[in-house]
Structures are given as C-alpha cells and as structure tokens.
Amino acid sequence: MADISVNKMEQMSITVDVSAVENALSSTLLNHKQIMRKVLSTIGKNQAKAFNAGITSATASRSGELKKSYHYKVKVNDFEEKVTLFAKGKDKSKSIYPKLMALNYGATIKPLKKKVLHFQRGQWYSAHEVQIRGRHFLEPAWDAYAGSGAYQKDVEEMIEKELKKYWG
C-alpha cells in the first residue's frame, strides 16, 4: 500500500508512496494532490493520536499540556509531499519540544544563573542538579502505528470512504 520513510529529528516527517492508493481511487474525480493530502492527513492524525496516547500512558496525571502536544501538518505541493508531526504547546510561540524530549529520553537540569535549583514537591527542595529519568514513550508509539504498518488499515478505510462518496 503506502511505504513510510522516517526522519526522527525534532520533527518527524513521513513521506508516502501512494501509487496503489491512486490506482484504487482512479475512478473518482480526485487528482494526485488531493489523494496525497487525504492519505497524509489520515496517517498524520492517527500517528499524532498514537503519540498522545503514549504520552498519557507514560506520564503522570499532571501532564495535560503534553497529552495535547503532538500535532501534524500536511504539505503537498510540486516540490514535496509529506506530513510532519511536531510538538507544540498551548502558547504557539513556545515549543514544548525540549520538555517532551527531556521526559522521553531523560535529562540533567542545572541552574543557569543561581548556584542551586529550588523546586517544590509537597515541600521545598534545593539541589545543584536534578536528574529526570527517561520514560521512553515516543518510540513505542511510533513502532505501534507507523512502524508496524497499522497505518495501512486507516488508509484502506479512507479509500473505502472516498469510493462510497462517489459510487454510493
């Protein structure tokens, strides 16, 4: 069906070969760009849901901002056809990416201007540095959806839905 190649950097990009999808939808009025947009939107939406479900299962209950952080953007033009998954916080000018990666891979937090960090967990604590253990929730979510080929079922459902629209 569709092949996914991935670049796992700050943003995760998915490129898809849709020749089989185009053959299946050849009897409709959809052009290549419209088919690409539909396929990439389907994959992007469901992969973002998988990431958010992974975040929910791996983090504490106070991580509402993280649970809603993964979004997707589809770009289809003459030069590129891809869906990009990215982390975005409530405030659109700020990226939640550093916080997300620190929780996923682990991090050491040190004070920038002062000698010690002060933080509260019921009571106040001071430390020269704080270790955050990695929870590794992104890779299992990626492997469960895009890596395992589960996206193919969603693309097939999208094809059936489009064919029903045109042929009843």
CSV table of C-alpha atoms in Angstrom, one decimal:
chain,number,residue,atom,x,y,z
A,1,MET,CA,0.0,0.0,0.0
A,2,ALA,CA,2.0,3.0,1.2
A,3,ASP,CA,5.6,3.0,2.3
A,4,ILE,CA,6.7,5.2,5.1
A,5,SER,CA,10.2,6.5,5.5
A,6,VAL,CA,11.0,8.5,8.6
A,7,ASN,CA,13.4,11.2,9.7
A,8,LYS,CA,13.3,11.1,13.6
A,9,MET,CA,14.6,14.5,14.5
A,10,GLU,CA,12.9,17.4,16.2
A,11,GLN,CA,10.0,16.9,13.8
A,12,MET,CA,9.1,13.6,12.5
A,13,SER,CA,8.4,13.6,8.8
A,14,ILE,CA,6.6,10.9,6.9
A,15,THR,CA,6.7,10.5,3.1
A,16,VAL,CA,4.4,8.1,1.4
A,17,ASP,CA,4.3,6.3,-1.9
A,18,VAL,CA,0.6,6.4,-2.9
A,19,SER,CA,0.6,4.7,-6.3
A,20,ALA,CA,-1.6,1.9,-5.0
A,21,VAL,CA,-4.0,4.4,-3.5
A,22,GLU,CA,-4.1,6.4,-6.7
A,23,ASN,CA,-4.9,3.2,-8.7
A,24,ALA,CA,-7.7,2.4,-6.2
A,25,LEU,CA,-9.2,5.9,-6.5
A,26,SER,CA,-8.6,6.4,-10.2
A,27,SER,CA,-12.3,6.2,-10.9
A,28,THR,CA,-13.0,9.2,-8.7
A,29,LEU,CA,-12.5,12.9,-9.6
A,30,LEU,CA,-9.6,13.3,-7.2
A,31,ASN,CA,-6.3,14.4,-8.5
A,32,HIS,CA,-2.8,13.4,-7.2
A,33,LYS,CA,-2.6,16.4,-4.8
A,34,GLN,CA,-6.0,15.7,-3.3
A,35,ILE,CA,-5.2,12.0,-2.8
A,36,MET,CA,-1.8,12.8,-1.2
A,37,ARG,CA,-3.5,15.3,1.1
A,38,LYS,CA,-6.1,12.7,2.2
A,39,VAL,CA,-3.6,9.9,2.7
A,40,LEU,CA,-1.1,12.1,4.6
A,41,SER,CA,-3.8,13.6,6.8
A,42,THR,CA,-5.1,10.2,7.7
A,43,ILE,CA,-1.6,9.0,8.7
A,44,GLY,CA,-0.7,12.2,10.5
A,45,LYS,CA,-3.9,12.4,12.5
A,46,ASN,CA,-3.6,8.8,13.7
A,47,GLN,CA,0.1,8.9,14.4
A,48,ALA,CA,-0.4,12.1,16.5
A,49,LYS,CA,-3.2,10.2,18.4
A,50,ALA,CA,-0.8,7.3,19.0
A,51,PHE,CA,1.9,9.7,20.3
A,52,ASN,CA,-0.6,11.4,22.6
A,53,ALA,CA,-1.8,8.0,23.9
A,54,GLY,CA,1.8,7.0,24.6
A,55,ILE,CA,2.4,10.3,26.5
A,56,THR,CA,-0.8,9.6,28.5
A,57,SER,CA,0.3,6.1,29.4
A,58,ALA,CA,3.9,7.1,30.4
A,59,THR,CA,3.4,10.3,32.3
A,60,ALA,CA,1.8,11.5,35.5
A,61,SER,CA,-1.7,12.9,35.6
A,62,ARG,CA,-0.5,16.5,35.7
A,63,SER,CA,0.8,16.4,32.1
A,64,GLY,CA,-2.2,17.8,30.3
A,65,GLU,CA,-0.1,20.1,28.1
A,66,LEU,CA,2.0,17.2,27.0
A,67,LYS,CA,-1.0,15.0,26.3
A,68,LYS,CA,-2.3,17.5,23.8
A,69,SER,CA,1.1,18.5,22.4
A,70,TYR,CA,1.5,16.4,19.2
A,71,HIS,CA,0.0,17.9,16.0
A,72,TYR,CA,0.5,17.3,12.4
A,73,LYS,CA,0.9,19.4,9.3
A,74,VAL,CA,0.4,18.2,5.7
A,75,LYS,CA,2.4,19.8,3.0
A,76,VAL,CA,1.6,18.9,-0.6
A,77,ASN,CA,3.0,21.0,-3.5
A,78,ASP,CA,5.0,20.5,-6.6
A,79,PHE,CA,8.3,20.1,-4.6
A,80,GLU,CA,7.4,18.0,-1.6
A,81,GLU,CA,4.6,15.7,-0.3
A,82,LYS,CA,4.9,15.0,3.4
A,83,VAL,CA,3.2,15.1,6.7
A,84,THR,CA,5.2,16.5,9.6
A,85,LEU,CA,4.5,15.6,13.2
A,86,PHE,CA,5.6,18.2,15.7
A,87,ALA,CA,5.2,19.1,19.4
A,88,LYS,CA,3.5,22.4,20.1
A,89,GLY,CA,2.5,23.9,23.5
A,90,LYS,CA,-0.6,26.0,24.3
A,91,ASP,CA,1.3,29.2,23.6
A,92,LYS,CA,2.0,28.9,19.9
A,93,SER,CA,5.2,31.0,20.2
A,94,LYS,CA,6.8,28.4,22.5
A,95,SER,CA,7.9,24.9,21.6
A,96,ILE,CA,7.2,22.2,24.1
A,97,TYR,CA,9.8,20.1,22.3
A,98,PRO,CA,12.6,20.4,24.9
A,99,LYS,CA,10.2,19.4,27.7
A,100,LEU,CA,8.9,16.5,25.7
A,101,MET,CA,12.4,15.2,24.8
A,102,ALA,CA,13.6,15.6,28.4
A,103,LEU,CA,10.7,13.4,29.6
A,104,ASN,CA,11.2,10.9,26.8
A,105,TYR,CA,15.0,10.5,26.9
A,106,GLY,CA,15.9,11.8,30.3
A,107,ALA,CA,17.9,14.9,31.2
A,108,THR,CA,20.0,16.6,33.8
A,109,ILE,CA,18.7,20.0,34.8
A,110,LYS,CA,21.2,22.5,36.2
A,111,PRO,CA,20.6,26.1,37.3
A,112,LEU,CA,21.6,28.8,34.7
A,113,LYS,CA,22.1,31.8,36.9
A,114,LYS,CA,22.0,30.7,40.6
A,115,LYS,CA,24.1,28.1,42.4
A,116,VAL,CA,21.1,25.8,43.3
A,117,LEU,CA,17.7,24.9,41.9
A,118,HIS,CA,14.7,25.4,44.1
A,119,PHE,CA,11.6,23.3,43.4
A,120,GLN,CA,8.5,22.1,45.3
A,121,ARG,CA,7.1,18.6,45.7
A,122,GLY,CA,4.9,19.0,48.6
A,123,GLN,CA,7.7,20.7,50.4
A,124,TRP,CA,10.6,22.9,49.1
A,125,TYR,CA,13.8,21.3,47.9
A,126,SER,CA,17.2,22.7,46.8
A,127,ALA,CA,19.7,20.8,44.6
A,128,HIS,CA,22.7,21.6,42.4
A,129,GLU,CA,21.2,19.5,39.6
A,130,VAL,CA,18.2,17.3,39.1
A,131,GLN,CA,18.1,14.0,37.1
A,132,ILE,CA,15.0,13.3,35.1
A,133,ARG,CA,14.7,9.6,34.1
A,134,GLY,CA,13.7,8.8,30.6
A,135,ARG,CA,10.2,7.4,30.2
A,136,HIS,CA,10.6,6.3,26.5
A,137,PHE,CA,7.0,6.8,25.3
A,138,LEU,CA,7.6,8.1,21.7
A,139,GLU,CA,9.4,5.1,20.2
A,140,PRO,CA,6.8,2.5,21.3
A,141,ALA,CA,4.0,4.8,20.0
A,142,TRP,CA,5.9,5.2,16.7
A,143,ASP,CA,6.5,1.5,16.3
A,144,ALA,CA,2.9,0.6,17.2
A,145,TYR,CA,1.5,2.7,14.4
A,146,ALA,CA,3.8,3.7,11.6
A,147,GLY,CA,6.5,1.1,12.3
A,148,SER,CA,4.1,-1.9,12.4
A,149,GLY,CA,2.1,-0.9,9.3
A,150,ALA,CA,-1.1,-0.2,11.2
A,151,TYR,CA,-1.5,2.9,9.1
A,152,GLN,CA,-2.4,0.7,6.1
A,153,LYS,CA,-5.7,-0.2,7.7
A,154,ASP,CA,-6.5,3.5,8.1
A,155,VAL,CA,-5.6,4.3,4.5
A,156,GLU,CA,-7.8,1.4,3.3
A,157,GLU,CA,-10.7,2.8,5.3
A,158,MET,CA,-10.1,6.2,3.8
A,159,ILE,CA,-10.2,4.7,0.3
A,160,GLU,CA,-13.4,2.9,1.1
A,161,LYS,CA,-15.0,6.1,2.4
A,162,GLU,CA,-13.9,8.1,-0.7
A,163,LEU,CA,-15.3,5.4,-3.0
A,164,LYS,CA,-18.6,5.3,-1.1
A,165,LYS,CA,-18.8,9.1,-1.6
A,166,TYR,CA,-18.5,8.8,-5.3
A,167,TRP,CA,-20.3,5.5,-6.0
A,168,GLY,CA,-22.7,5.1,-3.1
